[in-house]
Amino acid sequence: MPLVSGLVPSRFLVLTAHLVIVITIFWSRENNVRASLPLQCTPEEYARRDTEMVVALSVTLGLFVVELAGFLSGVSMFNNVQSLLSTLAHASAGVTLLFFLFEQWDGSLYWWIFAFCRLAVVLLGVRG
């Protein structure tokens, strides 16, 4: 039982931290969009990259709703494997997204971070 009592709060805290980071990126996405473009760009190029970031962040927020619904309803709260995988994936995504936010990485890197952290959970979850 100590494993469960340690995983549940840590999973909740990591999920919440990752959610706050994604919302912060959503609010301040202009720097990352500008990092994706050359110095001289057209408004159409900026709008296209901004739309790409909005879509990526919206997909992330939609999947957060699904995961938090499963977690808070108790469906996946006490599944040790799911909690451990979720905690590891969200912690790694959170740390990477902090670098993405503070270092103003290219906006297209968001999809790579998203794919790596999401696919790791899906692939390991299927085998586990």
Tab-separated table of N, CA and C in Angstrom:
chain	number	residue	atom	x	y	z
A	1	MET	N	0.797	-1.213	0.000
A	1	MET	CA	0.000	0.000	0.000
A	1	MET	C	0.838	1.274	0.000
A	2	PRO	N	2.088	1.281	0.522
A	2	PRO	CA	2.860	2.522	0.479
A	2	PRO	C	3.143	2.981	-0.942
A	3	LEU	N	3.272	2.037	-1.898
A	3	LEU	CA	3.522	2.411	-3.275
A	3	LEU	C	2.341	3.190	-3.832
A	4	VAL	N	1.138	2.716	-3.572
A	4	VAL	CA	-0.058	3.403	-4.057
A	4	VAL	C	-0.187	4.767	-3.398
A	5	SER	N	0.043	4.838	-2.125
A	5	SER	CA	-0.115	6.118	-1.443
A	5	SER	C	0.942	7.122	-1.882
A	6	GLY	N	2.059	6.656	-2.422
A	6	GLY	CA	3.066	7.574	-2.926
A	6	GLY	C	2.848	7.946	-4.376
A	7	LEU	N	2.300	7.036	-5.167
A	7	LEU	CA	2.108	7.293	-6.593
A	7	LEU	C	0.935	8.229	-6.873
A	8	VAL	N	-0.131	8.089	-6.125
A	8	VAL	CA	-1.330	8.890	-6.396
A	8	VAL	C	-1.067	10.382	-6.218
A	9	PRO	N	-0.501	10.816	-5.091
A	9	PRO	CA	-0.257	12.261	-4.974
A	9	PRO	C	0.819	12.768	-5.931
A	10	SER	N	1.847	11.960	-6.173
A	10	SER	CA	2.885	12.420	-7.095
A	10	SER	C	2.335	12.505	-8.517
A	11	ARG	N	1.475	11.564	-8.904
A	11	ARG	CA	0.866	11.640	-10.231
A	11	ARG	C	-0.004	12.887	-10.351
A	12	PHE	N	-0.786	13.177	-9.322
A	12	PHE	CA	-1.631	14.364	-9.344
A	12	PHE	C	-0.801	15.644	-9.448
A	13	LEU	N	0.284	15.719	-8.683
A	13	LEU	CA	1.123	16.912	-8.721
A	13	LEU	C	1.815	17.080	-10.068
A	14	VAL	N	2.290	15.982	-10.645
A	14	VAL	CA	2.962	16.060	-11.941
A	14	VAL	C	1.966	16.425	-13.033
A	15	LEU	N	0.765	15.836	-12.984
A	15	LEU	CA	-0.274	16.199	-13.952
A	15	LEU	C	-0.623	17.685	-13.857
A	16	THR	N	-0.768	18.170	-12.653
A	16	THR	CA	-1.113	19.582	-12.448
A	16	THR	C	0.011	20.493	-12.924
A	17	ALA	N	1.253	20.134	-12.617
A	17	ALA	CA	2.385	20.946	-13.055
A	17	ALA	C	2.475	20.976	-14.580
A	18	HIS	N	2.304	19.825	-15.213
A	18	HIS	CA	2.350	19.763	-16.672
A	18	HIS	C	1.220	20.593	-17.275
A	19	LEU	N	0.048	20.524	-16.703
A	19	LEU	CA	-1.086	21.315	-17.180
A	19	LEU	C	-0.805	22.813	-17.076
A	20	VAL	N	-0.229	23.241	-15.978
A	20	VAL	CA	0.102	24.661	-15.790
A	20	VAL	C	1.142	25.101	-16.820
A	21	ILE	N	2.118	24.260	-17.108
A	21	ILE	CA	3.137	24.600	-18.100
A	21	ILE	C	2.514	24.738	-19.479
A	22	VAL	N	1.622	23.820	-19.841
A	22	VAL	CA	0.971	23.889	-21.156
A	22	VAL	C	0.112	25.148	-21.265
A	23	ILE	N	-0.612	25.490	-20.225
A	23	ILE	CA	-1.425	26.713	-20.245
A	23	ILE	C	-0.526	27.947	-20.355
A	24	THR	N	0.612	27.945	-19.676
A	24	THR	CA	1.556	29.059	-19.769
A	24	THR	C	2.104	29.191	-21.182
A	25	ILE	N	2.427	28.065	-21.815
A	25	ILE	CA	2.900	28.101	-23.206
A	25	ILE	C	1.795	28.632	-24.108
A	26	PHE	N	0.553	28.235	-23.837
A	26	PHE	CA	-0.572	28.710	-24.639
A	26	PHE	C	-0.678	30.233	-24.572
A	27	TRP	N	-0.512	30.796	-23.387
A	27	TRP	CA	-0.617	32.242	-23.217
A	27	TRP	C	0.564	32.985	-23.838
A	28	SER	N	1.737	32.392	-23.823
A	28	SER	CA	2.930	33.097	-24.305
A	28	SER	C	3.543	32.396	-25.516
A	29	ARG	N	2.725	31.942	-26.422
A	29	ARG	CA	3.215	31.178	-27.569
A	29	ARG	C	3.868	32.055	-28.630
A	30	GLU	N	3.731	33.357	-28.537
A	30	GLU	CA	4.265	34.256	-29.564
A	30	GLU	C	5.775	34.087	-29.730
A	31	ASN	N	6.522	33.960	-28.638
A	31	ASN	CA	7.972	33.810	-28.734
A	31	ASN	C	8.356	32.530	-29.457
A	32	ASN	N	7.659	31.436	-29.177
A	32	ASN	CA	7.965	30.174	-29.839
A	32	ASN	C	7.558	30.204	-31.307
A	33	VAL	N	6.485	30.910	-31.613
A	33	VAL	CA	6.073	31.030	-33.014
A	33	VAL	C	7.107	31.854	-33.768
A	34	ARG	N	7.576	32.930	-33.172
A	34	ARG	CA	8.591	33.764	-33.824
A	34	ARG	C	9.906	33.008	-33.997
A	35	ALA	N	10.234	32.112	-33.069
A	35	ALA	CA	11.458	31.319	-33.195
A	35	ALA	C	11.363	30.338	-34.358
A	36	SER	N	10.159	30.024	-34.790
A	36	SER	CA	9.950	29.102	-35.899
A	36	SER	C	10.087	29.770	-37.256
A	37	LEU	N	10.130	31.077	-37.274
A	37	LEU	CA	10.089	31.819	-38.531
A	37	LEU	C	11.388	32.570	-38.776
A	38	PRO	N	11.676	32.881	-40.053
A	38	PRO	CA	12.830	33.746	-40.323
A	38	PRO	C	12.563	35.159	-39.821
A	39	LEU	N	13.613	35.968	-39.796
A	39	LEU	CA	13.456	37.330	-39.277
A	39	LEU	C	12.446	38.144	-40.076
A	40	GLN	N	12.462	37.976	-41.368
A	40	GLN	CA	11.500	38.668	-42.225
A	40	GLN	C	10.451	37.658	-42.675
A	41	CYS	N	9.284	37.751	-42.102
A	41	CYS	CA	8.224	36.814	-42.471
A	41	CYS	C	6.941	37.585	-42.767
A	42	THR	N	6.083	36.953	-43.508
A	42	THR	CA	4.805	37.566	-43.842
A	42	THR	C	3.791	37.288	-42.738
A	43	PRO	N	2.756	38.075	-42.655
A	43	PRO	CA	1.702	37.800	-41.667
A	43	PRO	C	1.024	36.447	-41.896
A	44	GLU	N	0.975	35.998	-43.145
A	44	GLU	CA	0.373	34.683	-43.430
A	44	GLU	C	1.214	33.561	-42.843
A	45	GLU	N	2.541	33.688	-42.945
A	45	GLU	CA	3.432	32.676	-42.359
A	45	GLU	C	3.290	32.647	-40.847
A	46	TYR	N	3.222	33.832	-40.252
A	46	TYR	CA	3.042	33.907	-38.801
A	46	TYR	C	1.707	33.284	-38.394
A	47	ALA	N	0.652	33.599	-39.120
A	47	ALA	CA	-0.667	33.060	-38.791
A	47	ALA	C	-0.689	31.543	-38.927
A	48	ARG	N	-0.007	31.015	-39.950
A	48	ARG	CA	0.023	29.562	-40.151
A	48	ARG	C	0.747	28.871	-38.994
A	49	ARG	N	1.903	29.419	-38.591
A	49	ARG	CA	2.651	28.835	-37.469
A	49	ARG	C	1.896	28.986	-36.155
A	50	ASP	N	1.234	30.119	-35.977
A	50	ASP	CA	0.451	30.324	-34.762
A	50	ASP	C	-0.708	29.330	-34.700
A	51	THR	N	-1.349	29.101	-35.826
A	51	THR	CA	-2.435	28.120	-35.872
A	51	THR	C	-1.915	26.721	-35.553
A	52	GLU	N	-0.733	26.399	-36.055
A	52	GLU	CA	-0.135	25.090	-35.754
A	52	GLU	C	0.107	24.931	-34.258
A	53	MET	N	0.610	25.986	-33.603
A	53	MET	CA	0.835	25.919	-32.152
A	53	MET	C	-0.474	25.816	-31.396
A	54	VAL	N	-1.492	26.561	-31.833
A	54	VAL	CA	-2.795	26.501	-31.173
A	54	VAL	C	-3.383	25.094	-31.291
A	55	VAL	N	-3.254	24.480	-32.460
A	55	VAL	CA	-3.764	23.120	-32.650
A	55	VAL	C	-3.017	22.146	-31.746
A	56	ALA	N	-1.688	22.239	-31.711
A	56	ALA	CA	-0.894	21.334	-30.880
A	56	ALA	C	-1.255	21.473	-29.402
A	57	LEU	N	-1.373	22.696	-28.947
A	57	LEU	CA	-1.712	22.923	-27.543
A	57	LEU	C	-3.151	22.521	-27.241
A	58	SER	N	-4.050	22.694	-28.196
A	58	SER	CA	-5.444	22.282	-27.996
A	58	SER	C	-5.570	20.771	-27.923
A	59	VAL	N	-4.821	20.064	-28.753
A	59	VAL	CA	-4.816	18.596	-28.680
A	59	VAL	C	-4.300	18.142	-27.320
A	60	THR	N	-3.254	18.801	-26.858
A	60	THR	CA	-2.700	18.474	-25.539
A	60	THR	C	-3.724	18.711	-24.438
A	61	LEU	N	-4.394	19.847	-24.485
A	61	LEU	CA	-5.399	20.142	-23.457
A	61	LEU	C	-6.576	19.173	-23.531
A	62	GLY	N	-6.959	18.771	-24.732
A	62	GLY	CA	-8.028	17.775	-24.877
A	62	GLY	C	-7.644	16.443	-24.265
A	63	LEU	N	-6.409	16.022	-24.477
A	63	LEU	CA	-5.964	14.763	-23.871
A	63	LEU	C	-5.812	14.883	-22.357
A	64	PHE	N	-5.507	16.091	-21.874
A	64	PHE	CA	-5.489	16.316	-20.432
A	64	PHE	C	-6.872	16.106	-19.835
A	65	VAL	N	-7.887	16.586	-20.512
A	65	VAL	CA	-9.259	16.399	-20.026
A	65	VAL	C	-9.576	14.914	-19.900
A	66	VAL	N	-9.194	14.142	-20.915
A	66	VAL	CA	-9.452	12.696	-20.882
A	66	VAL	C	-8.688	12.044	-19.737
A	67	GLU	N	-7.402	12.373	-19.601
A	67	GLU	CA	-6.604	11.735	-18.547
A	67	GLU	C	-7.045	12.156	-17.153
A	68	LEU	N	-7.330	13.427	-16.981
A	68	LEU	CA	-7.794	13.877	-15.663
A	68	LEU	C	-9.168	13.302	-15.322
A	69	ALA	N	-10.022	13.134	-16.324
A	69	ALA	CA	-11.330	12.524	-16.063
A	69	ALA	C	-11.156	11.083	-15.595
A	70	GLY	N	-10.278	10.341	-16.244
A	70	GLY	CA	-10.020	8.970	-15.821
A	70	GLY	C	-9.371	8.898	-14.454
A	71	PHE	N	-8.480	9.830	-14.195
A	71	PHE	CA	-7.790	9.842	-12.907
A	71	PHE	C	-8.723	10.248	-11.768
A	72	LEU	N	-9.423	11.361	-11.942
A	72	LEU	CA	-10.272	11.867	-10.859
A	72	LEU	C	-11.520	11.027	-10.639
A	73	SER	N	-11.960	10.291	-11.658
A	73	SER	CA	-13.107	9.410	-11.468
A	73	SER	C	-12.719	8.121	-10.756
A	74	GLY	N	-11.419	7.867	-10.652
A	74	GLY	CA	-10.956	6.673	-9.953
A	74	GLY	C	-10.695	5.489	-10.857
A	75	VAL	N	-10.962	5.632	-12.153
A	75	VAL	CA	-10.770	4.524	-13.090
A	75	VAL	C	-9.306	4.114	-13.150
A	76	SER	N	-8.404	5.089	-13.239
A	76	SER	CA	-6.977	4.764	-13.350
A	76	SER	C	-6.172	5.228	-12.138
A	77	MET	N	-6.843	5.699	-11.112
A	77	MET	CA	-6.129	6.262	-9.974
A	77	MET	C	-5.282	5.224	-9.237
A	78	PHE	N	-5.776	4.032	-9.067
A	78	PHE	CA	-5.065	3.044	-8.261
A	78	PHE	C	-4.423	1.945	-9.097
A	79	ASN	N	-4.285	2.172	-10.387
A	79	ASN	CA	-3.556	1.258	-11.255
A	79	ASN	C	-2.080	1.645	-11.177
A	80	ASN	N	-1.270	0.806	-10.529
A	80	ASN	CA	0.115	1.169	-10.266
A	80	ASN	C	0.927	1.388	-11.539
A	81	VAL	N	0.753	0.507	-12.523
A	81	VAL	CA	1.513	0.638	-13.765
A	81	VAL	C	1.117	1.921	-14.485
A	82	GLN	N	-0.162	2.176	-14.592
A	82	GLN	CA	-0.640	3.386	-15.248
A	82	GLN	C	-0.158	4.631	-14.515
A	83	SER	N	-0.200	4.622	-13.210
A	83	SER	CA	0.252	5.783	-12.438
A	83	SER	C	1.736	6.036	-12.631
A	84	LEU	N	2.530	4.976	-12.620
A	84	LEU	CA	3.966	5.141	-12.790
A	84	LEU	C	4.303	5.652	-14.186
A	85	LEU	N	3.696	5.061	-15.221
A	85	LEU	CA	3.944	5.511	-16.587
A	85	LEU	C	3.481	6.946	-16.798
A	86	SER	N	2.332	7.270	-16.268
A	86	SER	CA	1.803	8.621	-16.399
A	86	SER	C	2.706	9.626	-15.692
A	87	THR	N	3.159	9.284	-14.505
A	87	THR	CA	4.035	10.181	-13.753
A	87	THR	C	5.341	10.416	-14.494
A	88	LEU	N	5.944	9.350	-15.005
A	88	LEU	CA	7.206	9.484	-15.732
A	88	LEU	C	7.030	10.291	-17.018
A	89	ALA	N	5.983	10.003	-17.765
A	89	ALA	CA	5.764	10.709	-19.031
A	89	ALA	C	5.470	12.188	-18.802
A	90	HIS	N	4.625	12.495	-17.838
A	90	HIS	CA	4.275	13.892	-17.587
A	90	HIS	C	5.433	14.653	-16.955
A	91	ALA	N	6.235	13.993	-16.144
A	91	ALA	CA	7.408	14.658	-15.576
A	91	ALA	C	8.423	14.980	-16.665
A	92	SER	N	8.682	14.027	-17.551
A	92	SER	CA	9.636	14.290	-18.630
A	92	SER	C	9.097	15.340	-19.587
A	93	ALA	N	7.800	15.293	-19.888
A	93	ALA	CA	7.199	16.317	-20.746
A	93	ALA	C	7.243	17.688	-20.078
A	94	GLY	N	6.985	17.730	-18.787
A	94	GLY	CA	7.014	18.999	-18.074
A	94	GLY	C	8.389	19.648	-18.074
A	95	VAL	N	9.418	18.853	-17.821
A	95	VAL	CA	10.783	19.387	-17.822
A	95	VAL	C	11.170	19.852	-19.223
A	96	THR	N	10.856	19.035	-20.228
A	96	THR	CA	11.190	19.403	-21.604
A	96	THR	C	10.430	20.650	-22.044
A	97	LEU	N	9.169	20.743	-21.660
A	97	LEU	CA	8.382	21.920	-22.046
A	97	LEU	C	8.836	23.180	-21.310
A	98	LEU	N	9.425	23.027	-20.139
A	98	LEU	CA	10.009	24.199	-19.482
A	98	LEU	C	11.186	24.733	-20.295
A	99	PHE	N	12.017	23.824	-20.810
A	99	PHE	CA	13.089	24.259	-21.708
A	99	PHE	C	12.503	24.884	-22.969
A	100	PHE	N	11.451	24.275	-23.496
A	100	PHE	CA	10.778	24.802	-24.682
A	100	PHE	C	10.301	26.228	-24.437
A	101	LEU	N	9.761	26.475	-23.267
A	101	LEU	CA	9.218	27.789	-22.926
A	101	LEU	C	10.328	28.809	-22.665
A	102	PHE	N	11.291	28.451	-21.820
A	102	PHE	CA	12.301	29.422	-21.407
A	102	PHE	C	13.368	29.664	-22.466
A	103	GLU	N	13.711	28.646	-23.233
A	103	GLU	CA	14.740	28.800	-24.265
A	103	GLU	C	14.152	29.242	-25.606
A	104	GLN	N	12.845	29.350	-25.680
A	104	GLN	CA	12.126	29.777	-26.881
A	104	GLN	C	12.515	28.917	-28.086
A	105	TRP	N	12.293	27.610	-27.933
A	105	TRP	CA	12.592	26.671	-29.002
A	105	TRP	C	11.621	26.852	-30.159
A	106	ASP	N	12.012	26.318	-31.295
A	106	ASP	CA	11.181	26.312	-32.500
A	106	ASP	C	9.853	25.616	-32.190
A	107	GLY	N	8.760	26.201	-32.661
A	107	GLY	CA	7.433	25.668	-32.371
A	107	GLY	C	7.193	24.266	-32.898
A	108	SER	N	7.886	23.885	-33.976
A	108	SER	CA	7.679	22.540	-34.525
A	108	SER	C	8.243	21.461	-33.611
A	109	LEU	N	9.122	21.816	-32.687
A	109	LEU	CA	9.646	20.832	-31.739
A	109	LEU	C	8.583	20.361	-30.745
A	110	TYR	N	7.526	21.143	-30.598
A	110	TYR	CA	6.459	20.755	-29.675
A	110	TYR	C	5.861	19.408	-30.077
A	111	TRP	N	5.671	19.203	-31.387
A	111	TRP	CA	5.096	17.934	-31.844
A	111	TRP	C	6.015	16.761	-31.513
A	112	TRP	N	7.329	16.969	-31.589
A	112	TRP	CA	8.265	15.893	-31.246
A	112	TRP	C	8.191	15.557	-29.757
A	113	ILE	N	8.127	16.581	-28.927
A	113	ILE	CA	7.999	16.360	-27.478
A	113	ILE	C	6.692	15.638	-27.181
A	114	PHE	N	5.628	16.109	-27.800
A	114	PHE	CA	4.308	15.498	-27.611
A	114	PHE	C	4.332	14.029	-28.024
A	115	ALA	N	4.865	13.750	-29.207
A	115	ALA	CA	4.878	12.382	-29.734
A	115	ALA	C	5.731	11.469	-28.868
A	116	PHE	N	6.891	11.930	-28.445
A	116	PHE	CA	7.771	11.089	-27.638
A	116	PHE	C	7.125	10.731	-26.304
A	117	CYS	N	6.591	11.709	-25.616
A	117	CYS	CA	6.019	11.449	-24.284
A	117	CYS	C	4.706	10.680	-24.371
A	118	ARG	N	3.886	10.927	-25.384
A	118	ARG	CA	2.613	10.226	-25.524
A	118	ARG	C	2.827	8.794	-26.007
A	119	LEU	N	3.688	8.604	-26.995
A	119	LEU	CA	3.915	7.267	-27.532
A	119	LEU	C	4.624	6.367	-26.536
A	120	ALA	N	5.481	6.935	-25.691
A	120	ALA	CA	6.151	6.122	-24.683
A	120	ALA	C	5.111	5.500	-23.743
A	121	VAL	N	4.131	6.264	-23.351
A	121	VAL	CA	3.080	5.750	-22.467
A	121	VAL	C	2.240	4.706	-23.188
A	122	VAL	N	1.888	4.983	-24.430
A	122	VAL	CA	1.030	4.065	-25.176
A	122	VAL	C	1.759	2.741	-25.423
A	123	LEU	N	2.997	2.805	-25.880
A	123	LEU	CA	3.739	1.575	-26.171
A	123	LEU	C	4.057	0.778	-24.926
A	124	LEU	N	4.484	1.449	-23.868
A	124	LEU	CA	4.774	0.733	-22.633
A	124	LEU	C	3.507	0.256	-21.944
A	125	GLY	N	2.438	0.986	-22.095
A	125	GLY	CA	1.175	0.591	-21.482
A	125	GLY	C	0.587	-0.648	-22.145
A	126	VAL	N	0.783	-0.778	-23.448
A	126	VAL	CA	0.267	-1.946	-24.169
A	126	VAL	C	1.037	-3.184	-23.761
A	127	ARG	N	2.354	-3.064	-23.611
A	127	ARG	CA	3.187	-4.208	-23.238
A	127	ARG	C	3.028	-4.559	-21.766
A	128	GLY	N	2.778	-3.515	-20.917
A	128	GLY	CA	2.693	-3.742	-19.492
A	128	GLY	C	1.408	-4.330	-19.141
